[in-house]
CSV table of C-alpha atoms in Angstrom, one decimal:
chain,number,residue,atom,x,y,z
A,29,MET,CA,-61.0,54.4,-19.8
A,30,VAL,CA,-62.8,57.0,-21.0
A,31,LYS,CA,-59.8,59.6,-20.5
A,32,ASP,CA,-57.6,57.1,-22.4
A,33,LEU,CA,-60.2,57.2,-25.2
A,34,ILE,CA,-60.1,60.9,-25.5
A,35,ALA,CA,-56.6,61.4,-25.4
A,36,VAL,CA,-56.2,58.6,-28.0
A,37,SER,CA,-58.6,60.3,-30.2
A,38,SER,CA,-57.4,63.6,-29.7
A,39,LEU,CA,-54.1,62.6,-30.5
A,40,SER,CA,-55.2,61.0,-33.8
A,41,MET,CA,-57.0,64.4,-34.7
A,42,MET,CA,-54.0,66.3,-34.3
A,43,GLU,CA,-51.9,64.1,-36.5
A,44,THR,CA,-54.7,64.2,-39.0
A,45,HIS,CA,-54.9,67.9,-38.8
A,46,SER,CA,-51.0,68.5,-39.1
A,47,LEU,CA,-51.3,66.0,-42.3
A,48,SER,CA,-54.3,67.4,-43.8
A,49,ARG,CA,-52.9,71.1,-43.3
A,50,LEU,CA,-49.9,70.4,-45.3
A,51,ILE,CA,-52.1,69.0,-48.1
A,52,ALA,CA,-54.6,71.8,-48.0
A,53,GLU,CA,-51.5,74.3,-48.4
A,54,ILE,CA,-50.5,72.5,-51.3
A,55,SER,CA,-53.9,72.4,-52.9
A,56,ALA,CA,-54.4,75.7,-52.4
A,57,ASP,CA,-51.3,76.6,-54.5
A,58,LEU,CA,-52.6,74.3,-57.4
A,59,GLY,CA,-55.0,77.1,-58.7
A,60,ASN,CA,-52.4,79.9,-57.8
A,61,PRO,CA,-49.7,81.0,-60.5
A,62,GLY,CA,-47.6,81.0,-57.5
A,63,LEU,CA,-46.9,77.2,-58.0
A,64,LEU,CA,-45.1,77.7,-61.2
A,65,ILE,CA,-42.5,80.4,-59.4
A,66,GLN,CA,-41.8,77.9,-56.6
A,67,LEU,CA,-41.3,75.1,-59.3
A,68,LEU,CA,-39.0,77.2,-61.1
A,69,ALA,CA,-37.4,78.4,-57.7
A,70,LEU,CA,-37.0,74.7,-56.8
A,71,MET,CA,-35.6,73.8,-60.2
A,72,SER,CA,-33.1,76.9,-60.0
A,73,CYS,CA,-31.9,75.8,-56.5
A,74,PHE,CA,-31.2,72.2,-57.8
A,75,LEU,CA,-29.4,73.7,-61.0
A,76,LEU,CA,-27.6,76.4,-59.3
A,77,ALA,CA,-26.1,73.5,-56.5
A,78,TRP,CA,-25.2,71.1,-59.2
A,79,LEU,CA,-23.4,73.7,-61.3
A,80,LEU,CA,-21.6,75.0,-58.0
A,81,SER,CA,-20.7,71.5,-56.9
A,82,ARG,CA,-19.1,70.8,-60.1
A,83,SER,CA,-17.1,73.7,-60.3
A,84,ILE,CA,-15.9,73.5,-56.7
A,85,GLN,CA,-14.9,70.0,-57.7
A,86,ARG,CA,-13.0,70.9,-60.8
A,87,TYR,CA,-11.3,73.4,-58.7
A,88,PHE,CA,-9.9,71.2,-56.2
A,89,ALA,CA,-9.1,68.6,-58.8
A,90,THR,CA,-6.8,71.3,-60.6
A,91,VAL,CA,-5.5,73.2,-58.0
A,92,ASP,CA,-3.3,70.8,-56.2
A,93,GLN,CA,-2.6,67.5,-57.9
A,94,SER,CA,0.5,66.5,-55.7
A,95,SER,CA,-2.1,66.2,-52.6
A,96,GLY,CA,-3.4,62.6,-52.7
A,97,VAL,CA,-5.0,63.3,-49.6
A,98,LEU,CA,-6.8,66.5,-50.1
A,99,LYS,CA,-7.8,65.0,-53.7
A,100,ILE,CA,-9.4,61.9,-51.9
A,101,GLY,CA,-10.9,64.1,-49.6
A,102,VAL,CA,-12.6,66.3,-52.0
A,103,GLU,CA,-14.0,63.4,-54.2
A,104,SER,CA,-15.6,62.1,-51.2
A,105,PHE,CA,-17.1,65.0,-49.9
A,106,SER,CA,-18.4,65.7,-53.6
A,107,ARG,CA,-21.6,63.5,-52.9
A,108,VAL,CA,-22.3,65.6,-49.9
A,109,LEU,CA,-21.9,68.8,-51.6
A,110,TRP,CA,-24.6,69.1,-54.0
A,111,PRO,CA,-27.5,68.5,-51.1
A,112,LEU,CA,-26.0,70.7,-48.9
A,113,LEU,CA,-25.6,73.6,-51.4
A,114,ALA,CA,-29.3,72.9,-52.7
A,115,LEU,CA,-30.5,72.9,-49.0
A,116,VAL,CA,-28.9,76.3,-48.4
A,117,PHE,CA,-30.3,77.7,-51.8
A,118,LEU,CA,-33.8,76.2,-51.0
A,119,PHE,CA,-33.5,78.0,-47.7
A,120,PHE,CA,-33.0,81.4,-49.2
A,121,ALA,CA,-35.7,80.8,-51.7
A,122,LYS,CA,-38.3,80.0,-49.2
A,123,LEU,CA,-37.3,83.0,-46.9
A,124,ILE,CA,-37.6,85.4,-49.9
A,125,LEU,CA,-40.8,84.0,-51.8
A,126,GLY,CA,-42.7,83.9,-48.2
A,127,LYS,CA,-42.7,87.7,-47.8
A,128,PHE,CA,-44.8,87.7,-51.1
A,129,GLN,CA,-47.0,84.1,-51.5
A,130,HIS,CA,-47.4,80.6,-49.8
A,131,THR,CA,-44.4,78.5,-50.1
A,132,GLY,CA,-46.2,75.0,-49.2
A,133,LEU,CA,-44.5,73.4,-52.1
A,134,LEU,CA,-40.9,74.7,-50.9
A,135,LYS,CA,-41.8,73.7,-47.3
A,136,LEU,CA,-42.5,70.0,-48.3
A,137,PHE,CA,-39.4,69.7,-50.3
A,138,PHE,CA,-37.2,71.2,-47.2
A,139,PRO,CA,-37.4,68.6,-44.8
A,140,ILE,CA,-37.0,66.0,-47.9
A,141,LEU,CA,-33.9,67.7,-48.7
A,142,SER,CA,-32.6,68.2,-45.2
A,143,SER,CA,-33.0,64.2,-44.8
A,144,PHE,CA,-31.0,63.5,-47.8
A,145,ALA,CA,-28.4,66.0,-46.9
A,146,LEU,CA,-28.3,64.5,-43.5
A,147,ILE,CA,-27.6,60.9,-44.8
A,148,ARG,CA,-25.1,62.0,-47.3
A,149,PHE,CA,-23.1,64.2,-44.9
A,150,SER,CA,-23.4,60.9,-42.4
A,151,PHE,CA,-22.1,58.5,-44.7
A,152,TYR,CA,-19.2,60.8,-45.5
A,153,VAL,CA,-18.2,61.4,-41.8
A,154,PHE,CA,-18.9,57.4,-41.3
A,155,ARG,CA,-16.4,56.5,-44.3
A,156,ARG,CA,-14.0,59.2,-43.1
A,157,ALA,CA,-13.9,57.8,-39.3
A,158,PHE,CA,-14.0,54.2,-39.5
A,159,VAL,CA,-12.4,53.4,-43.3
A,160,ARG,CA,-8.5,53.2,-43.5
A,161,ASP,CA,-7.6,51.3,-46.6
A,162,GLY,CA,-10.0,52.3,-49.1
A,163,THR,CA,-12.2,49.0,-48.4
A,164,VAL,CA,-15.8,49.5,-47.2
A,165,GLY,CA,-16.9,47.0,-44.9
A,166,ASN,CA,-20.3,44.7,-45.1
A,167,ALA,CA,-20.8,46.0,-41.4
A,168,LEU,CA,-20.5,49.5,-42.4
A,169,LEU,CA,-22.6,49.2,-45.5
A,170,LEU,CA,-25.1,47.6,-43.3
A,171,PHE,CA,-25.2,50.3,-40.9
A,172,GLU,CA,-25.3,52.9,-43.4
A,173,LYS,CA,-28.6,51.5,-44.7
A,174,VAL,CA,-29.9,50.9,-41.2
A,175,PHE,CA,-29.2,54.7,-40.5
A,176,ALA,CA,-30.6,55.9,-44.0
A,177,THR,CA,-34.1,53.8,-43.2
A,178,LEU,CA,-34.2,55.3,-39.8
A,179,VAL,CA,-33.8,58.9,-41.1
A,180,TRP,CA,-36.5,58.3,-43.9
A,181,LEU,CA,-38.9,56.9,-41.1
A,182,ALA,CA,-38.0,60.0,-38.8
A,183,LEU,CA,-39.2,62.0,-42.2
A,184,VAL,CA,-42.4,60.2,-42.4
A,185,LEU,CA,-43.3,60.6,-38.8
A,186,HIS,CA,-42.6,64.2,-39.0
A,187,PHE,CA,-45.0,64.6,-42.2
A,188,THR,CA,-47.9,62.5,-40.2
A,189,GLY,CA,-47.3,64.3,-36.8
A,190,MET,CA,-46.7,61.1,-35.0
A,191,TRP,CA,-43.2,62.5,-34.0
A,192,GLU,CA,-44.5,64.4,-30.8
A,193,SER,CA,-46.6,61.6,-29.8
A,194,ILE,CA,-43.7,58.6,-29.9
A,195,PHE,CA,-41.6,61.2,-27.8
A,196,GLN,CA,-44.2,61.8,-25.2
A,197,ALA,CA,-44.7,57.8,-25.3
A,198,LEU,CA,-40.9,57.0,-24.6
A,199,GLU,CA,-40.7,59.7,-22.2
A,200,GLU,CA,-43.6,57.8,-20.2
A,201,ILE,CA,-41.6,54.6,-20.2
A,202,ILE,CA,-39.7,54.3,-17.1
A,203,LEU,CA,-36.9,52.3,-16.5
A,204,PRO,CA,-35.6,51.4,-13.0
A,205,ILE,CA,-31.9,51.9,-12.9
A,206,GLY,CA,-30.6,51.0,-9.3
A,207,LYS,CA,-32.3,53.4,-6.6
A,208,SER,CA,-33.3,56.0,-9.6
A,209,LYS,CA,-35.7,55.8,-12.4
A,210,VAL,CA,-35.0,57.2,-15.5
A,211,SER,CA,-37.4,57.6,-18.9
A,212,LEU,CA,-36.4,55.3,-22.1
A,213,LEU,CA,-36.0,58.6,-24.1
A,214,ALA,CA,-33.7,59.9,-21.7
A,215,VAL,CA,-31.7,56.4,-22.2
A,216,LEU,CA,-32.0,56.7,-26.1
A,217,GLN,CA,-30.9,60.4,-26.1
A,218,GLY,CA,-28.1,59.3,-23.8
A,219,ILE,CA,-27.1,56.6,-26.4
A,220,ALA,CA,-27.5,58.9,-29.2
A,221,SER,CA,-25.2,61.7,-27.8
A,222,VAL,CA,-22.3,59.2,-27.0
A,223,ALA,CA,-22.4,57.7,-30.3
A,224,LEU,CA,-22.4,61.2,-32.1
A,225,THR,CA,-19.7,62.8,-30.2
A,226,VAL,CA,-17.6,59.6,-30.5
A,227,VAL,CA,-18.2,59.7,-34.3
A,228,LEU,CA,-17.6,63.1,-34.7
A,229,ALA,CA,-14.3,62.5,-32.4
A,230,LEU,CA,-13.3,59.9,-34.8
A,231,TRP,CA,-13.8,62.2,-37.9
A,232,ILE,CA,-12.0,65.1,-36.4
A,233,SER,CA,-8.9,63.0,-35.7
A,234,ALA,CA,-9.0,61.5,-39.2
A,235,LEU,CA,-8.9,65.1,-40.6
A,236,LEU,CA,-6.2,65.7,-38.3
A,237,GLU,CA,-4.0,62.5,-39.8
A,238,ALA,CA,-4.9,63.8,-43.3
A,239,ARG,CA,-3.6,67.0,-42.6
A,240,LEU,CA,-0.1,65.5,-41.0
A,241,LEU,CA,0.3,63.6,-44.0
A,242,LEU,CA,0.4,66.8,-46.2
A,243,ILE,CA,3.5,67.9,-44.2
A,244,PRO,CA,6.6,66.7,-46.3
A,245,ASN,CA,9.4,67.3,-43.6
A,246,MET,CA,7.6,65.9,-40.5
A,247,HIS,CA,9.0,62.4,-39.4
A,248,SER,CA,6.9,59.3,-40.1
A,249,SER,CA,7.1,58.5,-36.2
A,250,LEU,CA,6.0,62.0,-35.1
A,251,ARG,CA,2.8,62.0,-37.4
A,252,VAL,CA,2.0,58.4,-36.0
A,253,VAL,CA,2.2,59.7,-32.5
A,254,LEU,CA,0.4,63.2,-33.2
A,255,SER,CA,-2.3,61.2,-34.9
A,256,ARG,CA,-2.8,58.9,-32.0
A,257,LEU,CA,-2.5,61.4,-29.3
A,258,GLY,CA,-5.1,63.4,-31.2
A,259,ARG,CA,-7.6,60.8,-31.5
A,260,ALA,CA,-7.1,59.8,-27.9
A,261,ILE,CA,-7.7,63.3,-26.6
A,262,PHE,CA,-10.6,63.9,-28.9
A,263,ILE,CA,-12.4,60.6,-27.8
A,264,LEU,CA,-11.9,61.3,-24.2
A,265,LEU,CA,-13.4,64.7,-24.8
A,266,ALA,CA,-16.1,63.4,-26.7
A,267,ILE,CA,-16.7,60.9,-23.7
A,268,LEU,CA,-16.7,63.6,-21.2
A,269,ILE,CA,-19.1,65.9,-23.2
A,270,SER,CA,-21.3,63.2,-23.7
A,271,LEU,CA,-21.7,62.2,-20.1
A,272,SER,CA,-22.3,66.1,-19.3
A,273,LEU,CA,-25.0,66.1,-21.8
A,274,VAL,CA,-27.0,63.0,-20.4
A,275,GLY,CA,-26.5,64.6,-17.0
A,276,ILE,CA,-24.0,61.9,-15.4
A,277,ASP,CA,-21.6,63.5,-12.9
A,278,LEU,CA,-18.4,63.3,-14.0
A,279,THR,CA,-17.2,62.8,-10.2
A,280,VAL,CA,-18.1,59.3,-10.8
A,281,LEU,CA,-15.4,58.5,-13.0
A,282,SER,CA,-13.0,58.6,-9.8
A,283,VAL,CA,-14.5,55.1,-8.9
A,284,PHE,CA,-13.3,54.1,-12.5
A,285,GLY,CA,-10.1,55.5,-11.9
A,286,GLY,CA,-9.4,53.6,-8.8
A,287,ALA,CA,-10.8,50.4,-10.2
A,288,LEU,CA,-8.5,50.9,-13.1
A,289,GLY,CA,-5.5,51.4,-10.7
A,290,VAL,CA,-6.2,48.4,-9.0
A,291,GLY,CA,-6.3,46.6,-12.2
A,292,LEU,CA,-3.0,47.9,-13.5
A,293,GLY,CA,-1.5,46.8,-9.9
A,294,LEU,CA,-3.0,43.1,-10.1
A,295,GLY,CA,-2.6,41.9,-13.9
A,296,LEU,CA,-2.3,45.0,-16.4
A,297,GLN,CA,1.5,45.6,-16.1
A,298,ARG,CA,2.4,44.1,-19.3
A,299,ILE,CA,-0.3,45.6,-21.1
A,300,THR,CA,0.1,49.0,-19.8
A,301,SER,CA,4.0,48.6,-20.4
A,302,SER,CA,3.2,47.7,-24.0
A,303,TYR,CA,1.3,50.9,-24.3
A,304,VAL,CA,3.6,53.4,-22.7
A,305,SER,CA,6.5,51.5,-24.8
A,306,GLY,CA,4.6,52.3,-28.1
A,307,PHE,CA,4.2,55.9,-27.3
A,308,ILE,CA,8.2,55.8,-26.3
A,309,ILE,CA,9.1,54.5,-29.5
A,310,LEU,CA,7.1,56.8,-31.5
A,311,PHE,CA,8.6,59.9,-29.5
A,312,ASP,CA,12.4,59.0,-29.6
A,313,ARG,CA,12.1,57.9,-33.3
A,314,SER,CA,14.1,54.9,-32.9
A,315,LEU,CA,11.7,53.1,-35.3
A,316,SER,CA,9.9,54.0,-38.4
A,317,ILE,CA,7.6,52.5,-40.9
A,318,GLY,CA,10.0,50.5,-43.4
A,319,ASP,CA,12.8,50.2,-41.2
A,320,LEU,CA,14.8,46.8,-41.0
A,321,VAL,CA,15.1,45.4,-37.4
A,322,THR,CA,16.1,42.6,-35.3
A,323,VAL,CA,14.8,42.0,-31.9
A,324,ASP,CA,15.3,38.8,-29.8
A,325,LYS,CA,14.9,35.9,-32.7
A,326,PHE,CA,12.5,38.0,-34.9
A,327,SER,CA,13.9,39.9,-38.2
A,328,GLY,CA,12.1,41.9,-40.7
A,329,SER,CA,10.7,45.3,-41.9
A,330,VAL,CA,8.4,47.3,-39.6
A,331,THR,CA,5.1,47.4,-41.5
A,332,GLN,CA,3.0,48.8,-38.8
A,333,ILE,CA,3.6,50.7,-35.3
A,334,ASN,CA,0.6,50.8,-33.0
A,335,THR,CA,0.2,51.5,-29.4
A,336,ARG,CA,0.3,48.1,-28.4
A,337,TYR,CA,2.3,46.4,-30.7
A,338,THR,CA,4.4,46.5,-33.8
A,339,VAL,CA,4.3,44.3,-37.0
A,340,LEU,CA,7.4,43.1,-38.6
A,341,LYS,CA,7.3,41.5,-42.1
A,342,GLY,CA,10.2,39.2,-42.8
A,343,SER,CA,11.8,38.3,-45.9
A,344,ASP,CA,9.8,35.1,-46.3
A,345,GLY,CA,6.7,37.0,-45.9
A,346,VAL,CA,5.7,35.8,-42.3
A,347,GLU,CA,4.3,38.8,-40.3
A,348,SER,CA,5.5,38.7,-36.7
A,349,ILE,CA,3.4,40.9,-34.1
A,350,ILE,CA,6.3,42.0,-31.3
A,351,PRO,CA,4.9,43.9,-28.2
A,352,ASN,CA,6.4,47.1,-28.2
A,353,GLU,CA,7.6,46.4,-24.7
A,354,MET,CA,10.4,44.2,-26.2
A,355,PHE,CA,11.8,47.2,-28.1
A,356,VAL,CA,12.2,49.2,-25.1
A,357,SER,CA,13.5,46.4,-22.7
A,358,ASN,CA,15.7,44.3,-25.3
A,359,PRO,CA,18.7,45.2,-27.7
A,360,VAL,CA,17.3,46.1,-31.2
A,361,GLN,CA,19.4,45.9,-34.3
A,362,ASN,CA,18.1,48.5,-36.6
A,363,LEU,CA,19.7,48.1,-40.2
A,364,SER,CA,18.4,51.3,-41.4
A,365,LEU,CA,17.9,53.8,-38.2
A,366,THR,CA,20.2,56.5,-39.9
A,367,ASP,CA,21.5,54.9,-43.0
A,368,ARG,CA,20.0,52.3,-45.0
A,369,SER,CA,23.5,51.2,-46.5
A,370,VAL,CA,24.3,47.5,-45.5
A,371,VAL,CA,27.7,45.9,-46.1
A,372,LEU,CA,27.8,42.3,-47.1
A,373,VAL,CA,30.6,39.7,-47.5
A,374,THR,CA,31.6,36.4,-49.3
A,375,ASP,CA,34.7,34.3,-48.4
A,376,PHE,CA,36.5,31.7,-50.5
A,377,THR,CA,39.6,30.0,-50.7
A,378,VAL,CA,42.4,30.0,-54.0
A,379,ALA,CA,45.7,27.9,-54.2
A,380,TYR,CA,48.9,29.5,-53.1
A,381,ASP,CA,50.1,29.6,-56.6
A,382,THR,CA,47.2,32.5,-57.2
A,383,ASP,CA,48.5,35.7,-58.2
A,384,LEU,CA,46.7,37.9,-55.7
A,385,ASP,CA,48.0,41.5,-57.2
A,386,SER,CA,46.1,41.1,-60.5
A,387,LEU,CA,43.2,39.0,-58.7
A,388,PHE,CA,42.2,41.6,-56.3
A,389,PRO,CA,41.6,44.6,-58.9
A,390,ALA,CA,39.6,42.4,-61.0
A,391,LEU,CA,37.5,41.2,-58.4
A,392,VAL,CA,36.8,45.0,-57.4
A,393,GLU,CA,35.9,45.9,-60.8
A,394,LEU,CA,33.8,42.8,-61.6
A,395,VAL,CA,31.6,43.1,-58.4
A,396,SER,CA,31.1,46.9,-58.8
A,397,GLN,CA,29.2,45.8,-62.0
A,398,VAL,CA,26.8,43.7,-60.4
A,399,PRO,CA,23.3,45.4,-59.9
A,400,ARG,CA,22.3,46.6,-56.6
A,401,VAL,CA,26.2,46.9,-55.4
A,402,SER,CA,26.5,50.4,-54.2
A,403,ALA,CA,28.6,53.0,-56.0
A,404,ASN,CA,29.1,55.4,-53.4
A,405,ASN,CA,31.1,52.6,-51.3
A,406,PRO,CA,33.0,50.5,-53.8
A,407,PRO,CA,33.9,47.0,-53.0
A,408,SER,CA,36.9,45.8,-51.3
A,409,ALA,CA,39.3,42.4,-51.6
A,410,TYR,CA,41.0,41.3,-48.5
A,411,LEU,CA,43.4,38.6,-47.7
A,412,LEU,CA,42.3,37.2,-44.3
A,413,ARG,CA,44.8,34.5,-43.5
A,414,PHE,CA,46.8,31.6,-44.8
A,415,GLY,CA,44.9,28.5,-44.7
A,416,ALA,CA,45.5,25.1,-44.5
A,417,ASP,CA,44.5,24.5,-48.6
A,418,GLY,CA,45.3,27.9,-49.6
A,419,PHE,CA,44.7,31.6,-49.4
A,420,GLU,CA,41.4,32.4,-47.8
A,421,LEU,CA,39.9,35.4,-49.3
A,422,ARG,CA,37.0,37.9,-48.5
A,423,VAL,CA,35.2,40.2,-50.8
A,424,SER,CA,33.0,43.0,-49.0
A,425,PHE,CA,30.5,45.3,-50.9
A,426,TRP,CA,27.7,47.7,-49.9
A,427,ILE,CA,24.2,47.9,-51.2
A,428,GLU,CA,21.6,50.5,-50.3
A,429,ASP,CA,18.1,48.7,-50.4
A,430,PRO,CA,18.4,46.1,-47.7
A,431,GLU,CA,14.7,45.8,-48.4
A,432,SER,CA,14.9,43.8,-51.3
A,433,GLY,CA,16.8,41.2,-50.0
A,434,ARG,CA,20.4,40.0,-49.3
A,435,THR,CA,20.8,36.7,-50.4
A,436,ASN,CA,20.0,37.3,-53.9
A,437,VAL,CA,22.8,39.8,-54.3
A,438,ILE,CA,25.3,37.7,-52.5
A,439,SER,CA,24.0,34.9,-55.3
A,440,ASP,CA,24.5,37.6,-57.9
A,441,VAL,CA,28.2,38.3,-56.7
A,442,ASN,CA,29.4,34.7,-56.0
A,443,ARG,CA,28.3,33.6,-59.4
A,444,ALA,CA,30.5,36.6,-61.1
A,445,ILE,CA,33.2,35.5,-58.9
A,446,LEU,CA,33.0,32.0,-60.2
A,447,VAL,CA,32.9,33.2,-63.7
A,448,LEU,CA,36.2,35.4,-63.4
A,449,ILE,CA,37.9,32.4,-61.4
A,450,ARG,CA,37.0,29.8,-64.3
A,451,GLU,CA,38.2,32.3,-67.1
A,452,ARG,CA,41.5,32.8,-65.1
A,453,GLY,CA,42.1,28.9,-64.7
A,454,ILE,CA,42.3,29.8,-60.7
A,455,GLU,CA,42.1,26.5,-58.7
A,456,LEU,CA,39.5,26.4,-55.9
A,457,PRO,CA,41.5,23.8,-53.5
A,458,PHE,CA,39.3,21.6,-51.1
A,459,PRO,CA,40.2,19.5,-48.3
A,460,GLN,CA,41.5,15.7,-49.6
A,461,ARG,CA,41.3,13.0,-47.0
A,462,GLU,CA,43.0,9.7,-47.7
A,463,ILE,CA,41.5,6.6,-45.9
A,464,THR,CA,44.1,3.6,-45.2
A,465,VAL,CA,42.4,0.1,-44.7
A,466,PHE,CA,44.4,-2.5,-43.2
A,467,GLN,CA,43.4,-6.3,-43.5
A,468,ALA,CA,44.4,-8.6,-40.8
A,469,GLN,CA,46.3,-11.7,-41.6
A,470,ALA,CA,44.4,-14.8,-40.7
A,471,LYS,CA,46.4,-17.2,-38.4
A,472,ALA,CA,47.5,-20.7,-39.8
């Protein structure tokens, strides 16, 4: 009991001595003209960092206006630029002034500015790694607030000298894990190392994806597959590195590999097939973002190609989530694989006394003037057959933007043909039926 009291008292004396030493060093500089030099150096570091960060932002804002991804990256990194530059200038100022005088004020601001730069840089990494659509979620905002609070709390513990004592207390707490015993500090360090390496891997993969978007001649499917493969490889390396840092033997992963093989054999075949099919689709470039496809009973435009599923958005706005396995094992109708041009037809019947030699050129000229009808492939008019009620005709035409809809352009063509038929007085025959009613005579 006495030993514990002596240890606690000595620990508190060390903390008070650490805090009082910092206060005493700053107080000693108050009566020294060197304090003014430290203030001027501190203000100069902040001003130079602000001017240099503004210059760098203006340079990147004017050097490449066509690169939207680079511009967004510079704008998001601009908040990190100032504290990092100020920290660099402050480090050299403390290094130079330390040879001639006390630098207590600079020593005080150095950990404060380091914590501020760490928070800003961490926010930049988090948002580059987890934000995809430009909208920051509430969960990420809450996590950023918690992270900033922990950093400032660690700074306070550093100033008060309690940091080492907390580390020692965490190391003394032993947790039994199976047959071995691990300290709470080792567990927290392992969690922190895994989280740090995974976040860095996601950040690097986001940078890789942004860099791939800057390549104009690369196919969209190749960009997606390279970004997905890069992310998977970086995350795998991050997990392996973090496990090695914690001290876990990587040979234990063989047990996990065996369990995964058993799981694949028992019930994960369809899921695994969808993942493999996703990479096959991206590699062979059979599908791309924006393609109009039909598979099974689903039709629509491809809006997303993920590793497990593909999202089709129909003309009615309904989105269908299709497993990638269906695109590999089933026949797929791609309306825009090599050419986005699509042929459309409309059929109608005219009377037998119609002059087809003058009607066909008029139909071709009329349909050519309808908006969205392709000028590269002119329309055509055909006589299909001699029907029971008249000539059965067909007008075919091409469009180059099927994603804008097909029913609307067919309606425009039909309305134009109707106007022409009425102007020429052409009869549109229709089947007529006669019904004869026989009335039985009553017997006398």
